[in-house]
Coordinates of N, CA and C in Angstrom, one line a residue:
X1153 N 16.1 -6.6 -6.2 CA 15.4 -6.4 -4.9 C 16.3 -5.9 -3.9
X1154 N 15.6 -4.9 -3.0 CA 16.7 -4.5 -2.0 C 16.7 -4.9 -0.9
X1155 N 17.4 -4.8 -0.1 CA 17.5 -5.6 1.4 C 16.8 -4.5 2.1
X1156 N 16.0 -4.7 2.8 CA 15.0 -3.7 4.1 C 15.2 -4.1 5.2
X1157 N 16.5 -4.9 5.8 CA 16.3 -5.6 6.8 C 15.0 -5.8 7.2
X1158 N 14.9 -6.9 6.9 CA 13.4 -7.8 7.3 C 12.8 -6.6 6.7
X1159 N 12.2 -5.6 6.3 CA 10.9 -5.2 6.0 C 10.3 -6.2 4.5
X1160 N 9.4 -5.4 3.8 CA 8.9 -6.5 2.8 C 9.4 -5.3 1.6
X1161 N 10.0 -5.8 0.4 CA 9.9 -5.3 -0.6 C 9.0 -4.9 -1.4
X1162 N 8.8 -4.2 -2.2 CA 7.6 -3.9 -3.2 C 7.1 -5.1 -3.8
X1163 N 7.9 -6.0 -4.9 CA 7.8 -7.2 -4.8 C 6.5 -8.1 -3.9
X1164 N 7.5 -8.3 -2.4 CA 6.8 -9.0 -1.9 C 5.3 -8.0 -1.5
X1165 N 5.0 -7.0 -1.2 CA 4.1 -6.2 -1.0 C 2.7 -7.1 -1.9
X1166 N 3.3 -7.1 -3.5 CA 2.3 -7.2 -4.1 C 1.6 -6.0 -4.4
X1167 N 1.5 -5.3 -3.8 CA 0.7 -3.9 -4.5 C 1.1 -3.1 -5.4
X1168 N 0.2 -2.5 -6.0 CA 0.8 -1.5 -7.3 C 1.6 -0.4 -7.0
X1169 N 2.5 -0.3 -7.8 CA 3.1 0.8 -7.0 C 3.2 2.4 -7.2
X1170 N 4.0 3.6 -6.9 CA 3.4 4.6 -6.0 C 2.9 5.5 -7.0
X1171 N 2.8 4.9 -8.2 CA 2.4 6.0 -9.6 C 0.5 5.7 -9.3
X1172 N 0.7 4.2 -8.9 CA -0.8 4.2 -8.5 C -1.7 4.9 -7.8
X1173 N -0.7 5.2 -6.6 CA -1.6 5.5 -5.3 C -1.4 6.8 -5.4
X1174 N -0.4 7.9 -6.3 CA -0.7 9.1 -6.5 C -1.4 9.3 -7.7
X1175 N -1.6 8.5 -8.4 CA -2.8 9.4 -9.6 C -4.1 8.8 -8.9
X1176 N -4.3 7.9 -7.8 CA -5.6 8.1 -7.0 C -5.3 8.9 -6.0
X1177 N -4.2 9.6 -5.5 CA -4.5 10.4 -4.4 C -4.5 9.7 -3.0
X1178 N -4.4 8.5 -3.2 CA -3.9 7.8 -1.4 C -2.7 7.8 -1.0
X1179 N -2.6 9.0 -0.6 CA -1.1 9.2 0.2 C -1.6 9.8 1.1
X1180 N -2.6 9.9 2.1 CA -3.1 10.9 3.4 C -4.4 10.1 4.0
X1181 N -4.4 10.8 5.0 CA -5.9 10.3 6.2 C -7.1 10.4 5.0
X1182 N -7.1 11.6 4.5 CA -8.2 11.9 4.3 C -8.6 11.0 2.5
X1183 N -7.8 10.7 1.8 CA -7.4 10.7 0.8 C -6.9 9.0 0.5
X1184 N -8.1 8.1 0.6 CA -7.3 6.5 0.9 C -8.1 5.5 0.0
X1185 N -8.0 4.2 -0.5 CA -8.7 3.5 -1.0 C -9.1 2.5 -0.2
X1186 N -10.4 1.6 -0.5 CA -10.6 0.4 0.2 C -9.7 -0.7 -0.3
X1187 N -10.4 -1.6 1.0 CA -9.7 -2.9 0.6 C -9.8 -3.7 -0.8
X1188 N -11.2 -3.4 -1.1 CA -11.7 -3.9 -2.5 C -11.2 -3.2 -3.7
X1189 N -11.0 -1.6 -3.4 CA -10.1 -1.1 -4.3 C -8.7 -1.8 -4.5
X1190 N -8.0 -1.6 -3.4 CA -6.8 -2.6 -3.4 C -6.4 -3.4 -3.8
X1191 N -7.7 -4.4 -3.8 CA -7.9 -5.8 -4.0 C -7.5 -5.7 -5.7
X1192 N -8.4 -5.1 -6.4 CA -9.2 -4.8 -7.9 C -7.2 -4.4 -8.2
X1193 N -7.0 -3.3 -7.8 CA -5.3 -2.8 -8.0 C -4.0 -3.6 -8.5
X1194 N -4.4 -4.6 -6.9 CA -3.3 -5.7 -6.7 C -3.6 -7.0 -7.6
X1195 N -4.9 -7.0 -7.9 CA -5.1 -8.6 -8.6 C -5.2 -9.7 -7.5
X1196 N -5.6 -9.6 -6.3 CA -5.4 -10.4 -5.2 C -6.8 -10.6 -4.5
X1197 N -7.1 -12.0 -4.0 CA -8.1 -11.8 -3.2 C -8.0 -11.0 -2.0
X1198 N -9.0 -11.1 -1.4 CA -9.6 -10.1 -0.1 C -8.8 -11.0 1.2
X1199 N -8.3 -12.6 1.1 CA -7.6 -12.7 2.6 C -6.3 -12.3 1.8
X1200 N -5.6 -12.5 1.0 CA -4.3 -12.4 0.6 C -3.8 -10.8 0.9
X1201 N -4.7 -9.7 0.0 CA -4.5 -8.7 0.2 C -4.8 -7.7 2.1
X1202 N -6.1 -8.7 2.9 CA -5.8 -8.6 4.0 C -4.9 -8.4 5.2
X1203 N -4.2 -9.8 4.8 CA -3.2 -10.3 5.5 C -1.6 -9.1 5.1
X1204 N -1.7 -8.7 3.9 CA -0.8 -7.9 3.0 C -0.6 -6.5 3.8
X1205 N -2.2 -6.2 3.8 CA -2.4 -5.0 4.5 C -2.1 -4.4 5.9
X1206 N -2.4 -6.0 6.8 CA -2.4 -6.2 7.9 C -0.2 -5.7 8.5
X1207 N 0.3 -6.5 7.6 CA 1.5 -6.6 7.7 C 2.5 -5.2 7.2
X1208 N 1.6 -4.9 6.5 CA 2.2 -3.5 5.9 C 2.5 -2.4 7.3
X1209 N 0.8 -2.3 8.0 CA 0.7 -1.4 8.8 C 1.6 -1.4 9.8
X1210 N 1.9 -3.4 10.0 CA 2.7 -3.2 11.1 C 4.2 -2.8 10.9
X1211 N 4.3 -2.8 9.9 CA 5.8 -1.9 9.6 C 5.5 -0.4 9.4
X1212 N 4.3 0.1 8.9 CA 4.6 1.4 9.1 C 4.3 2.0 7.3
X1213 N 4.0 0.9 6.5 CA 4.0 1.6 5.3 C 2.9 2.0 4.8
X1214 N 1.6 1.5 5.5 CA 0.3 1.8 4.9 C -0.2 1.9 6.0
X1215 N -1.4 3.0 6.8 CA -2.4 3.0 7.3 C -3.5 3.5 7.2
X1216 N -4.3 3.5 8.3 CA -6.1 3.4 8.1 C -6.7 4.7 7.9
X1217 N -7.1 4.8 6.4 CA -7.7 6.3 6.5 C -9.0 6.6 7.2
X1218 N -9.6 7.6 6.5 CA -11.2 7.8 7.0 C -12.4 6.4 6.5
X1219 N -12.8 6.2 7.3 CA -13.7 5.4 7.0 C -14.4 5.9 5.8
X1220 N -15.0 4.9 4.7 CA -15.6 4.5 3.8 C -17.3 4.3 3.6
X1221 N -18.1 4.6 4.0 CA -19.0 4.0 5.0 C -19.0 2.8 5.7
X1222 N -18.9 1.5 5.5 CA -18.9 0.4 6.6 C -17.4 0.1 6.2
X1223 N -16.8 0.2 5.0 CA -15.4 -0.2 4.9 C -14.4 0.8 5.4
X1224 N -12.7 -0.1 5.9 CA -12.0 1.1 6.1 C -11.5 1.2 4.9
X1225 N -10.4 2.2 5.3 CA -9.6 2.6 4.1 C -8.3 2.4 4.7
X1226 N -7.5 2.7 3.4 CA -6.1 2.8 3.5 C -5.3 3.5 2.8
X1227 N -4.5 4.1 3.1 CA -2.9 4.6 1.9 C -1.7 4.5 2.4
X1228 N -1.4 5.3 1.6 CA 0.1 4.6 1.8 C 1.0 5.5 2.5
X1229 N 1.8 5.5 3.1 CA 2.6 6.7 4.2 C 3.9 6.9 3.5
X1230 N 4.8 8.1 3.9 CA 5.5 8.5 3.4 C 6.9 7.2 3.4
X1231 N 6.8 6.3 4.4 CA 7.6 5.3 4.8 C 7.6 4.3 3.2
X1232 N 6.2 4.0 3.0 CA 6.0 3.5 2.2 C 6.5 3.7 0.7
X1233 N 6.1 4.8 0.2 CA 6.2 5.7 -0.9 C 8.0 5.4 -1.2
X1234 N 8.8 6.0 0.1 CA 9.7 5.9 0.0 C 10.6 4.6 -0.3
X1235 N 10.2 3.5 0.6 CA 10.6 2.2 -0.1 C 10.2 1.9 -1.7
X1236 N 9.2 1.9 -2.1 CA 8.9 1.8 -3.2 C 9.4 2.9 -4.2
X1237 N 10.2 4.0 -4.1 CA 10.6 4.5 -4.6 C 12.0 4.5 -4.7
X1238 N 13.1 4.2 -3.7 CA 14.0 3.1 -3.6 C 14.6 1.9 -4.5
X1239 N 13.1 1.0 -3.9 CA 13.6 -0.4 -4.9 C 12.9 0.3 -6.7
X1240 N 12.5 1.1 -7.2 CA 12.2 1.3 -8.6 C 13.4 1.8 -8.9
X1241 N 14.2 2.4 -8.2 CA 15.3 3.5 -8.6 C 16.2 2.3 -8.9
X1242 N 16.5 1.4 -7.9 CA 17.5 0.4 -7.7 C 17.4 -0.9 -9.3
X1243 N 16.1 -1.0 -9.5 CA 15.8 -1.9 -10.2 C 16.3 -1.4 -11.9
X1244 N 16.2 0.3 -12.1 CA 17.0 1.1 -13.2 C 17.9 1.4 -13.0
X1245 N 18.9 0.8 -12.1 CA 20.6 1.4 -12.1 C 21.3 -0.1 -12.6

């Protein structure tokens, strides 16, 4: 696990990581999954993965795509991608 000063590692993230969200294509505004997708992804209920979500954005690693019809969306930002690409690299050396 890597140190992020205080950010959250992939690990703690809980989410799948970035092989996921590019063979679905959520890495852009336009281009994002719901929370229920997420949910289904991660193996996590809807407050866990909420709260997950909630804390991601405020670092900067996931935010709010195009709306879904009543649901939002989300993907993952280049901030993101890059931590998780990091701690994978770190975890094979």
């Amino acid at each position: 696990m890597i140190n992020t000063g205080g950010d959250l590692s992939n690990e703690q993230i809980g989410l799948c990581d970035s092989k996921d969200f590019e063979k679905k294509n959520c890495t852009n505004h336009f281009h994002s999954m719901t929370l229920q997708e997420i949910m289904e992804m991660s193996k996590s209920c809807r407050t866990t993965t909420s709260r997950k979500i909630k804390k991601l954005r405020e670092q900067g690693y996931v935010e709010r795509g195009c709306g879904d019809w009543q649901a939002y969306t989300y993907y993952i930002t280049e901030k993101g991608l890059k931590l998780i690409k990091n701690e994978e690299e770190n975890e094979h050396a």
